[in-house]
Coordinates of C-alpha atoms and ligand atoms in Angstrom, one line a residue:
M1 CA 74.2 75.2 15.8
K2 CA 75.1 71.8 14.5
F3 CA 78.3 70.8 12.8
I4 CA 79.6 67.9 10.8
I5 CA 83.4 67.8 10.3
V6 CA 84.9 65.8 7.5
T7 CA 88.5 64.8 7.7
G8 CA 90.6 62.6 5.4
G9 CA 93.2 60.0 5.9
V10 CA 95.7 57.7 4.2
I11 CA 96.1 59.7 1.0
S12 CA 94.9 63.0 -0.6
G13 CA 92.6 63.0 -3.6
L14 CA 90.2 60.5 -2.0
G15 CA 87.1 62.4 -3.2
K16 CA 86.6 64.0 0.2
G17 CA 85.0 67.0 -1.5
I18 CA 82.4 64.8 -3.1
T19 CA 81.8 63.0 0.3
T20 CA 81.3 66.3 2.0
S21 CA 79.0 67.6 -0.7
S22 CA 77.0 64.4 -0.7
I23 CA 76.5 64.3 3.1
A24 CA 75.4 68.0 2.9
K25 CA 73.1 67.2 0.0
L26 CA 71.5 64.3 1.8
M27 CA 70.9 66.4 4.9
Q28 CA 69.5 69.3 2.9
A29 CA 67.1 66.8 1.3
K30 CA 65.7 66.3 4.8
G31 CA 64.6 69.9 4.8
L32 CA 67.6 71.4 6.7
N33 CA 69.1 74.7 5.9
V34 CA 72.7 73.5 5.2
I35 CA 75.9 75.4 4.5
I36 CA 79.5 74.1 3.8
I37 CA 82.9 75.5 4.8
K38 CA 86.1 74.4 3.2
I39 CA 89.3 74.7 5.1
D40 CA 92.5 74.8 3.0
P41 CA 95.5 74.5 5.3
Y42 CA 97.9 76.2 2.8
I43 CA 99.5 79.6 3.5
N44 CA 98.2 81.3 0.4
Y45 CA 95.5 83.8 1.3
D46 CA 93.3 82.4 -1.5
A47 CA 93.5 80.2 -4.6
G48 CA 93.7 83.2 -6.9
T49 CA 97.4 83.1 -7.3
M50 CA 97.8 79.4 -7.9
N51 CA 98.5 77.7 -11.2
P52 CA 95.8 75.3 -12.2
Y53 CA 98.4 72.5 -12.3
Q54 CA 98.6 72.8 -8.5
H55 CA 95.0 72.4 -7.4
G56 CA 93.0 72.4 -10.6
E57 CA 90.6 75.1 -11.6
V58 CA 90.3 78.3 -9.5
F59 CA 86.6 78.7 -8.8
V60 CA 85.1 82.1 -8.6
L61 CA 82.1 83.1 -6.3
D62 CA 79.5 85.8 -6.7
D63 CA 81.4 88.1 -4.3
G64 CA 84.5 87.7 -6.4
A65 CA 86.4 85.4 -4.0
E66 CA 88.8 83.1 -5.8
V67 CA 88.5 79.7 -4.1
D68 CA 89.3 76.0 -4.2
L69 CA 87.3 74.0 -6.8
D70 CA 85.6 72.0 -4.1
L71 CA 83.4 75.1 -3.5
G72 CA 82.1 74.6 -7.0
N73 CA 81.1 71.1 -6.0
Y74 CA 79.3 72.4 -2.9
E75 CA 77.4 74.9 -5.0
R76 CA 76.4 72.4 -7.6
F77 CA 75.3 69.8 -5.1
L78 CA 73.4 72.2 -2.8
D79 CA 72.2 74.6 -5.5
I80 CA 73.2 77.6 -3.3
S81 CA 75.7 80.5 -3.8
L82 CA 78.6 80.6 -1.4
K83 CA 80.7 83.5 -0.2
G84 CA 84.4 84.0 0.2
E85 CA 84.1 83.4 4.0
N86 CA 83.1 79.8 3.2
N87 CA 86.7 79.1 2.3
I88 CA 89.1 79.5 5.2
T89 CA 92.8 79.2 4.6
T90 CA 95.8 79.4 6.9
G91 CA 96.7 82.6 5.1
K92 CA 93.4 84.3 5.9
I93 CA 93.6 83.2 9.6
Y94 CA 97.2 84.4 10.1
L95 CA 96.7 87.6 8.3
S96 CA 93.8 88.5 10.6
V97 CA 95.6 87.4 13.8
I98 CA 98.6 89.5 12.8
E99 CA 96.5 92.5 12.0
K100 CA 94.8 92.2 15.4
E101 CA 98.2 91.9 17.1
R102 CA 99.3 95.1 15.3
K103 CA 96.2 96.9 16.5
G104 CA 97.0 95.9 20.0
E105 CA 93.9 93.8 20.4
Y106 CA 95.7 91.0 22.3
L107 CA 96.6 93.4 25.2
G108 CA 100.2 92.7 25.5
K109 CA 99.9 88.9 25.5
T110 CA 102.2 86.6 23.6
V111 CA 100.2 85.6 20.5
Q112 CA 100.2 81.8 20.1
I113 CA 98.7 79.1 17.9
I114 CA 96.7 77.9 20.9
P115 CA 94.6 79.8 21.9
H116 CA 94.8 82.8 19.5
V117 CA 94.9 81.1 16.1
T118 CA 92.5 78.3 17.2
D119 CA 90.1 80.9 18.7
E120 CA 90.2 82.8 15.4
I121 CA 89.2 79.6 13.5
V122 CA 86.5 78.6 15.9
E123 CA 85.0 82.1 15.9
R124 CA 84.8 82.3 12.1
I125 CA 83.1 78.9 11.9
K126 CA 80.6 79.8 14.6
T127 CA 79.8 83.1 13.0
I128 CA 78.7 81.3 9.8
G129 CA 77.1 78.3 11.7
R130 CA 74.8 80.6 13.7
N131 CA 72.7 81.2 10.5
Y132 CA 72.1 77.6 9.5
D133 CA 70.6 74.4 10.9
L134 CA 73.7 72.5 9.9
T135 CA 77.2 73.5 8.9
V136 CA 79.4 70.9 7.2
I137 CA 83.1 71.6 7.4
E138 CA 85.7 69.9 5.1
I139 CA 89.3 69.9 6.4
G140 CA 91.6 69.9 3.4
G141 CA 94.7 67.7 3.3
T142 CA 95.3 64.5 5.2
V143 CA 95.3 64.0 9.0
G144 CA 98.9 64.1 10.1
D145 CA 99.9 67.0 7.9
I146 CA 101.7 69.7 9.9
E147 CA 99.6 72.4 8.2
S148 CA 96.3 71.0 9.3
M149 CA 97.2 70.7 13.0
P150 CA 95.8 74.0 14.2
F151 CA 92.5 73.3 12.4
L152 CA 92.0 69.8 13.8
E153 CA 92.8 71.2 17.3
S154 CA 90.2 73.9 16.7
M155 CA 87.6 71.2 15.7
R156 CA 88.5 69.3 18.9
Q157 CA 87.8 72.4 20.9
L158 CA 84.6 73.0 19.1
R159 CA 83.3 69.6 20.0
R160 CA 84.4 70.1 23.6
E161 CA 82.6 73.4 23.8
L162 CA 79.3 72.3 22.1
G163 CA 79.2 68.7 22.9
D164 CA 78.6 65.4 21.1
E165 CA 75.0 66.2 20.3
N166 CA 76.1 69.2 18.2
V167 CA 79.4 68.2 16.6
L168 CA 80.0 65.1 14.7
F169 CA 83.2 63.8 13.0
V170 CA 83.3 61.9 9.7
H171 CA 86.6 60.4 8.7
T172 CA 87.1 59.5 5.0
T173 CA 89.8 56.9 4.3
L174 CA 91.1 54.6 1.6
V175 CA 90.4 50.9 1.6
P176 CA 92.8 49.5 -1.0
I177 CA 92.7 46.2 -2.8
I178 CA 96.1 45.0 -3.7
D179 CA 96.0 41.2 -4.4
V180 CA 94.3 39.4 -7.2
V181 CA 91.8 37.8 -4.8
G182 CA 90.4 41.2 -4.1
E183 CA 90.9 41.4 -0.4
Q184 CA 90.0 44.8 1.0
K185 CA 92.7 46.1 3.3
T186 CA 91.6 47.9 6.5
K187 CA 95.1 48.5 8.0
P188 CA 95.5 52.0 6.5
T189 CA 92.1 53.0 7.9
Q190 CA 93.1 51.7 11.3
H191 CA 96.4 53.7 11.2
S192 CA 94.8 56.9 10.2
V193 CA 92.1 56.6 12.8
R194 CA 94.8 56.1 15.4
E195 CA 96.5 59.2 14.1
L196 CA 93.2 61.1 14.5
R197 CA 92.7 59.8 18.0
S198 CA 96.2 60.9 19.0
L199 CA 94.9 64.4 18.3
G200 CA 92.0 63.9 20.6
I201 CA 89.4 63.2 17.9
Q202 CA 87.4 60.0 17.8
P203 CA 85.4 59.8 14.6
D204 CA 81.7 59.0 14.7
I205 CA 81.4 57.8 11.1
I206 CA 84.0 56.3 8.8
V207 CA 83.5 56.5 5.1
G208 CA 85.6 53.9 3.3
R209 CA 86.6 54.8 -0.3
C210 CA 87.2 51.7 -2.3
R211 CA 87.0 50.6 -5.9
V212 CA 84.1 48.4 -5.0
P213 CA 81.5 48.3 -2.2
L214 CA 82.9 47.4 1.2
T215 CA 82.1 43.8 2.2
N216 CA 80.4 43.1 5.4
E217 CA 83.6 41.6 6.7
T218 CA 85.5 44.8 6.0
K219 CA 82.8 46.9 7.6
E220 CA 82.9 44.7 10.7
K221 CA 86.7 44.9 10.9
I222 CA 86.6 48.7 10.6
S223 CA 83.8 48.9 13.1
S224 CA 85.6 46.9 15.8
F225 CA 89.2 48.2 15.3
C226 CA 88.1 51.8 15.0
D227 CA 85.4 51.7 17.6
V228 CA 82.4 53.0 15.6
P229 CA 79.1 51.2 15.3
L230 CA 78.7 48.9 12.3
N231 CA 76.0 51.1 10.7
A232 CA 78.4 54.1 10.9
V233 CA 80.8 52.4 8.6
I234 CA 79.8 53.7 5.2
S235 CA 80.8 52.3 1.9
A236 CA 81.8 54.8 -0.8
P237 CA 82.7 52.8 -3.9
D238 CA 83.9 54.6 -7.0
A239 CA 80.8 56.2 -8.6
K240 CA 81.1 54.5 -12.0
R241 CA 78.6 56.7 -13.8
S242 CA 78.4 60.0 -12.0
I243 CA 79.6 61.7 -8.8
Y244 CA 76.0 62.9 -8.4
E245 CA 75.1 59.3 -7.5
V246 CA 76.9 59.5 -4.2
P247 CA 74.1 61.1 -2.1
V248 CA 71.8 58.3 -3.2
M249 CA 74.5 55.7 -2.2
F250 CA 74.6 57.3 1.3
E251 CA 70.8 57.4 1.5
E252 CA 70.7 53.7 0.8
Q253 CA 73.0 53.0 3.7
K254 CA 70.8 55.1 5.9
L255 CA 73.6 57.6 6.7
D256 CA 71.1 60.4 7.2
E257 CA 69.2 58.4 9.9
Y258 CA 72.4 57.8 11.8
I259 CA 73.4 61.5 11.6
D260 CA 69.8 62.5 12.6
K261 CA 69.9 60.4 15.7
K262 CA 73.4 61.5 16.8
L263 CA 72.7 65.2 16.3
K264 CA 69.1 64.9 17.5
L265 CA 67.7 66.6 14.4
N266 CA 64.3 64.8 14.3
R267 CA 63.8 65.1 10.6
G268 CA 61.9 62.8 8.3
S269 CA 63.3 60.9 5.3
P270 CA 65.2 62.8 2.6
N271 CA 63.5 63.8 -0.6
L272 CA 65.9 63.3 -3.5
N273 CA 63.2 62.9 -6.2
S274 CA 64.3 65.6 -8.6
W275 CA 67.9 64.6 -8.0
K276 CA 67.1 61.0 -9.0
E277 CA 65.2 62.2 -12.0
F278 CA 68.3 64.2 -13.0
L279 CA 70.4 61.0 -12.8
S280 CA 67.9 58.9 -14.7
N281 CA 67.8 61.5 -17.5
L282 CA 71.6 61.5 -17.5
Y283 CA 71.8 57.8 -17.8
T284 CA 69.3 57.5 -20.7
P285 CA 70.7 59.7 -23.5
E286 CA 68.9 59.6 -26.9
S287 CA 71.8 60.8 -29.0
D288 CA 75.4 62.0 -28.6
V289 CA 77.7 64.8 -29.7
T290 CA 81.4 65.5 -29.5
I291 CA 82.7 68.8 -28.1
A292 CA 86.3 69.7 -28.2
I293 CA 87.9 71.6 -25.4
V294 CA 90.9 73.4 -26.7
G295 CA 93.2 74.6 -23.9
K296 CA 96.7 74.4 -22.5
Y297 CA 95.9 72.6 -19.2
V298 CA 94.3 69.6 -20.9
N299 CA 96.7 67.2 -19.1
L300 CA 95.0 68.0 -15.8
K301 CA 91.3 67.8 -16.5
D302 CA 90.5 69.3 -13.1
S303 CA 91.6 72.6 -14.6
Y304 CA 88.4 72.7 -16.6
L305 CA 86.2 71.0 -14.0
S306 CA 83.3 73.4 -14.2
H307 CA 83.1 73.0 -17.9
M308 CA 82.9 69.3 -17.6
E309 CA 80.2 69.6 -15.0
S310 CA 78.3 72.1 -17.1
F311 CA 78.2 69.6 -20.0
I312 CA 76.9 66.9 -17.6
H313 CA 74.1 69.2 -16.5
V314 CA 73.3 70.0 -20.1
S315 CA 73.5 66.3 -20.9
S316 CA 70.8 65.4 -18.5
H317 CA 68.7 68.4 -19.5
L318 CA 68.7 67.5 -23.2
R319 CA 69.1 63.7 -22.8
V320 CA 72.2 63.8 -25.1
K321 CA 75.6 62.3 -24.3
V322 CA 78.3 64.9 -24.5
N323 CA 81.7 63.3 -25.4
I324 CA 84.6 65.6 -24.6
K325 CA 87.6 65.6 -26.9
W326 CA 90.6 67.2 -25.2
V327 CA 92.8 69.2 -27.6
D328 CA 96.1 70.6 -26.4
S329 CA 96.2 74.0 -28.0
E330 CA 100.0 73.9 -28.5
L331 CA 99.8 70.5 -30.3
Y332 CA 96.9 71.9 -32.4
E333 CA 99.1 74.8 -33.5
T334 CA 101.8 72.4 -34.8
G335 CA 99.2 70.2 -36.5
K336 CA 99.5 67.3 -34.2
E337 CA 95.8 67.4 -33.2
D338 CA 92.8 68.0 -35.3
L339 CA 89.3 69.2 -35.0
S340 CA 87.8 67.6 -38.1
N341 CA 85.4 65.2 -36.3
V342 CA 83.9 67.4 -33.6
D343 CA 80.4 68.9 -33.4
G344 CA 81.3 71.9 -31.3
I345 CA 84.4 73.7 -30.0
V346 CA 85.0 75.4 -26.6
I347 CA 88.0 77.6 -25.9
P348 CA 88.0 78.1 -22.2
G349 CA 89.7 80.8 -20.1
G350 CA 93.4 80.9 -19.4
F351 CA 96.5 83.1 -18.7
G352 CA 99.8 83.5 -20.5
Q353 CA 100.8 83.4 -24.1
R354 CA 101.7 79.7 -24.4
G355 CA 99.1 78.0 -26.5
T356 CA 97.3 81.1 -27.6
E357 CA 98.3 80.8 -31.3
G358 CA 96.7 77.4 -31.3
K359 CA 93.5 78.8 -29.8
I360 CA 93.4 81.5 -32.5
L361 CA 93.7 78.8 -35.2
A362 CA 90.9 76.8 -33.6
A363 CA 88.7 79.9 -33.5
K364 CA 89.4 80.4 -37.2
Y365 CA 88.6 76.8 -38.0
A366 CA 85.3 77.0 -36.2
R367 CA 84.4 80.4 -37.9
E368 CA 85.3 79.3 -41.4
N369 CA 83.7 75.8 -41.2
K370 CA 80.6 77.0 -39.3
I371 CA 81.2 74.7 -36.4
P372 CA 79.3 75.7 -33.2
F373 CA 81.8 77.6 -31.1
L374 CA 81.9 79.0 -27.5
G375 CA 84.9 81.1 -26.5
I376 CA 85.1 82.0 -22.8
C377 CA 87.2 84.7 -21.3
L378 CA 90.6 84.1 -22.9
G379 CA 88.7 82.1 -25.5
F380 CA 86.5 85.1 -26.2
Q381 CA 89.6 87.4 -26.4
M382 CA 91.4 85.0 -28.8
A383 CA 88.4 84.8 -31.1
V384 CA 88.4 88.7 -31.2
V385 CA 92.1 88.6 -32.1
E386 CA 91.4 86.0 -34.8
F387 CA 88.6 88.1 -36.3
S388 CA 90.8 91.2 -36.3
R389 CA 93.6 89.4 -38.0
N390 CA 91.8 87.5 -40.6
V391 CA 88.6 89.5 -41.3
L392 CA 89.7 93.1 -40.5
G393 CA 93.1 92.3 -41.9
Y394 CA 95.2 93.5 -38.9
R395 CA 97.8 90.8 -39.2
D396 CA 99.6 91.8 -36.0
A397 CA 96.5 92.1 -33.9
N398 CA 96.9 90.7 -30.4
S399 CA 96.2 91.2 -26.7
T400 CA 98.6 93.4 -24.9
E401 CA 98.8 90.7 -22.3
F402 CA 101.1 88.9 -24.8
I403 CA 102.5 91.6 -27.0
P404 CA 102.5 94.8 -25.0
D405 CA 103.5 97.1 -27.9
T406 CA 101.5 95.5 -30.7
K407 CA 100.3 97.9 -33.3
H408 CA 96.7 96.7 -33.1
P409 CA 95.9 96.1 -29.4
V410 CA 92.4 94.8 -29.9
I411 CA 92.5 93.3 -26.4
D412 CA 93.9 95.7 -23.9
L413 CA 93.8 96.8 -20.3
M414 CA 91.2 99.3 -19.1
E415 CA 92.4 102.4 -17.3
E416 CA 91.6 101.0 -13.8
Q417 CA 93.8 97.9 -14.3
R418 CA 96.8 100.0 -15.5
N419 CA 98.0 101.1 -12.0
I420 CA 97.6 97.9 -10.2
D421 CA 100.9 96.5 -8.8
K422 CA 99.6 93.6 -6.8
Y423 CA 98.6 90.2 -8.2
G424 CA 96.3 88.7 -5.7
G425 CA 92.6 89.6 -5.9
T426 CA 93.0 92.5 -8.2
M427 CA 91.3 91.3 -11.4
R428 CA 87.7 92.2 -12.4
L429 CA 86.1 89.5 -10.3
G430 CA 82.8 87.9 -9.4
A431 CA 79.2 88.5 -10.4
Q432 CA 78.8 91.5 -12.7
K433 CA 75.7 92.9 -14.5
V434 CA 75.5 92.1 -18.2
I435 CA 72.9 93.8 -20.4
I436 CA 71.8 91.6 -23.3
K437 CA 70.4 93.0 -26.5
E438 CA 67.1 91.6 -27.6
N439 CA 67.0 89.8 -31.0
S440 CA 70.1 87.9 -30.2
I441 CA 70.9 84.2 -29.6
S442 CA 72.0 85.1 -26.1
Y443 CA 68.6 86.7 -25.4
S444 CA 66.9 83.5 -26.7
L445 CA 69.0 81.5 -24.3
Y446 CA 68.6 83.6 -21.2
N447 CA 65.2 85.0 -21.9
K448 CA 66.3 88.1 -20.0
T449 CA 67.9 91.4 -20.8
V450 CA 69.8 91.6 -17.5
I451 CA 71.9 88.8 -16.2
Y452 CA 74.6 88.4 -13.6
E453 CA 77.5 86.2 -14.5
R454 CA 80.9 85.6 -12.8
H455 CA 84.1 87.2 -14.1
R456 CA 87.8 86.7 -13.6
H457 CA 89.9 88.8 -16.0
R458 CA 92.1 91.9 -16.5
Y459 CA 91.9 92.5 -20.2
E460 CA 89.0 93.6 -22.4
V461 CA 88.0 94.3 -25.9
N462 CA 89.6 97.6 -26.9
P463 CA 86.6 100.0 -27.5
K464 CA 88.4 101.7 -30.4
Y465 CA 87.8 98.7 -32.6
I466 CA 84.2 97.9 -31.8
E467 CA 82.5 99.9 -34.5
E468 CA 84.8 98.3 -37.1
M469 CA 84.2 94.8 -35.8
E470 CA 80.5 95.2 -35.8
R471 CA 80.5 96.5 -39.3
A472 CA 82.3 93.4 -40.4
G473 CA 79.8 91.0 -38.6
M474 CA 81.1 90.5 -35.1
I475 CA 78.1 91.9 -33.1
F476 CA 78.5 92.6 -29.4
T477 CA 75.1 91.5 -28.0
G478 CA 76.1 91.8 -24.3
V479 CA 77.7 94.8 -22.6
D480 CA 78.3 95.9 -19.1
E481 CA 76.3 98.7 -17.4
T482 CA 78.5 101.5 -18.8
G483 CA 78.2 100.1 -22.3
I484 CA 82.0 100.4 -22.7
R485 CA 82.9 96.9 -21.7
M486 CA 82.0 94.1 -24.2
E487 CA 80.6 91.0 -22.5
I488 CA 79.2 88.8 -25.4
F489 CA 79.8 88.7 -29.1
E490 CA 77.9 86.8 -31.7
L491 CA 78.9 86.3 -35.3
K492 CA 76.5 87.1 -38.1
N493 CA 76.1 84.4 -40.8
H494 CA 77.2 81.6 -38.4
P495 CA 74.7 79.2 -36.7
F496 CA 76.4 79.5 -33.3
Y497 CA 79.6 81.4 -32.8
I498 CA 79.6 83.1 -29.4
G499 CA 82.1 84.5 -27.0
T500 CA 81.6 85.6 -23.4
Q501 CA 84.0 87.7 -21.3
F502 CA 82.4 86.0 -18.3
H503 CA 82.4 82.4 -17.1
P504 CA 79.0 80.9 -17.4
E505 CA 80.4 77.5 -16.3
F506 CA 80.7 78.8 -12.7
K507 CA 76.9 79.1 -12.2
S508 CA 75.8 75.9 -13.9
R509 CA 73.8 73.6 -11.7
P510 CA 72.5 70.1 -12.2
L511 CA 68.9 71.3 -12.5
N512 CA 69.7 74.6 -14.1
P513 CA 72.5 74.2 -16.6
S514 CA 74.7 77.0 -18.0
R515 CA 72.7 78.7 -20.8
M516 CA 75.7 79.1 -23.0
H517 CA 76.8 75.5 -22.7
L518 CA 73.2 74.5 -23.4
G519 CA 73.1 76.7 -26.5
L520 CA 76.4 75.2 -27.7
V521 CA 75.2 71.6 -27.3
K522 CA 71.9 72.3 -29.0
A523 CA 73.7 73.9 -31.9
A524 CA 76.1 70.9 -32.0
M525 CA 73.2 68.5 -32.2
E526 CA 71.9 70.5 -35.2
Y527 CA 75.3 70.6 -36.8
K528 CA 75.7 66.8 -36.4
R529 CA 72.3 66.2 -37.9
S530 CA 73.1 68.4 -40.9
K531 CA 76.4 66.5 -41.5
I532 CA 74.5 63.2 -41.6
R533 CA 71.8 64.6 -43.9
Ligands
LIG1 N1 94.2 86.3 -19.3 C1 92.9 87.0 -19.7 C2 92.7 88.2 -18.8 O1 93.3 88.4 -17.8 C3 91.8 86.0 -19.6 C4 91.5 85.6 -18.2 C5 90.6 84.3 -18.2 O2 90.5 83.6 -19.2 N2 90.1 84.0 -17.0 O3 91.8 89.0 -19.2

């Protein structure tokens, strides 16, 4: 059992998730079986009940866990599928400690943060770590936050128990530049390392986040003030072109060799060949297209992180630059934004009525003007509403999520969702089987009749309307195992107008892009060529 623990100092939003993913990737490239755990010190049990404006997109795993978006980065970098247990929150830890207390498992003792909460944390981490060569743990938040204290104390205990050869600490900090001369300031790093030391943790490696590469002088300063060897001060300048560059930056600074020696791993050099090929394809596009993302959280781009990543994966795969045009659905509704110059349109998932009329209008625009279109989850549902209103003629068609007593509830709750009274973790979640009909665009994209894609929704296409929709040209080419739930639609007489009840963006990987995003971009390239012709 070997562990690398990544903490962060000075400010949040340093890109600690990318640092963690990149270290893990680099070590994986040395042939190690690597896993990552994210610790989120908030009290929420999981990310499922959080508004995207708080922490960005809620990411969904195969097992249906609703987790922090960093787990999406881990999956994309390592090309593995994680489980809910890979995301530990204060809520999960306390819930289980309290449940144990209620069962009498603590035998009459006073239950305390140390040792009961810390033991619970250490136990969970070791249970996962036992099955891997290396476990990388990212501690969310910033050193010094009250919430992260029990977790840092647990990590200190873990090192004490397993020793320096098995547990290594990486501290990520900010090295700001404030004057015009460009001097790199190391004081914040010194302070935050002091804070970490006051908790009994001396970092082994310091990763300095800076706009530009750290100078030798900066590295030397950090090394001497923070008491780490010079070659353990790692420069992490802003990755100008792509976050996927960071493992290569770390390799160049021989970070893997240093870790290898410290943890006595005895592995050879990392093999990042296919990774580098992915990057070089990404950097040498032969053409470009513009795709609009029409949503209501466009002011916080992290809300659609997995979509942006999917397009980057497709971009490298097809050697085409994908420009994203962000369109606020509410502004589109009032005519303040337009879609006239785009080559493709995505309407992503979402919750709540605000902005839905704009999404319906965008779906109509794409349908009527034969612009390649991909509707996902709420986007799928809104396209069904649009079709019902403007093709079937049901002017008041809607989802009962927004108008509970609408006369034409074309999107509605299925029976099992009707009696649910709790919000957290009760949607239809995670990887579910989808059966694809042959002779469809979807089949040509997946080349399979059975796929598993990740879900996160309550509402569905109302089965009562399906026959009528299909007669009018909206064909459901993907269904669930029972055949009652609609998973994919495709529009007849349109080059690419597809909706999916599932979220293909969650399983997109650098070397294996989302099939649906790939299909959309290919269609967008074709559409752009036809415009020029
Ligand atoms: N709000 C819709 C539902 O619950 C769509 C959810 C989503 O887009 N993820 O079904």
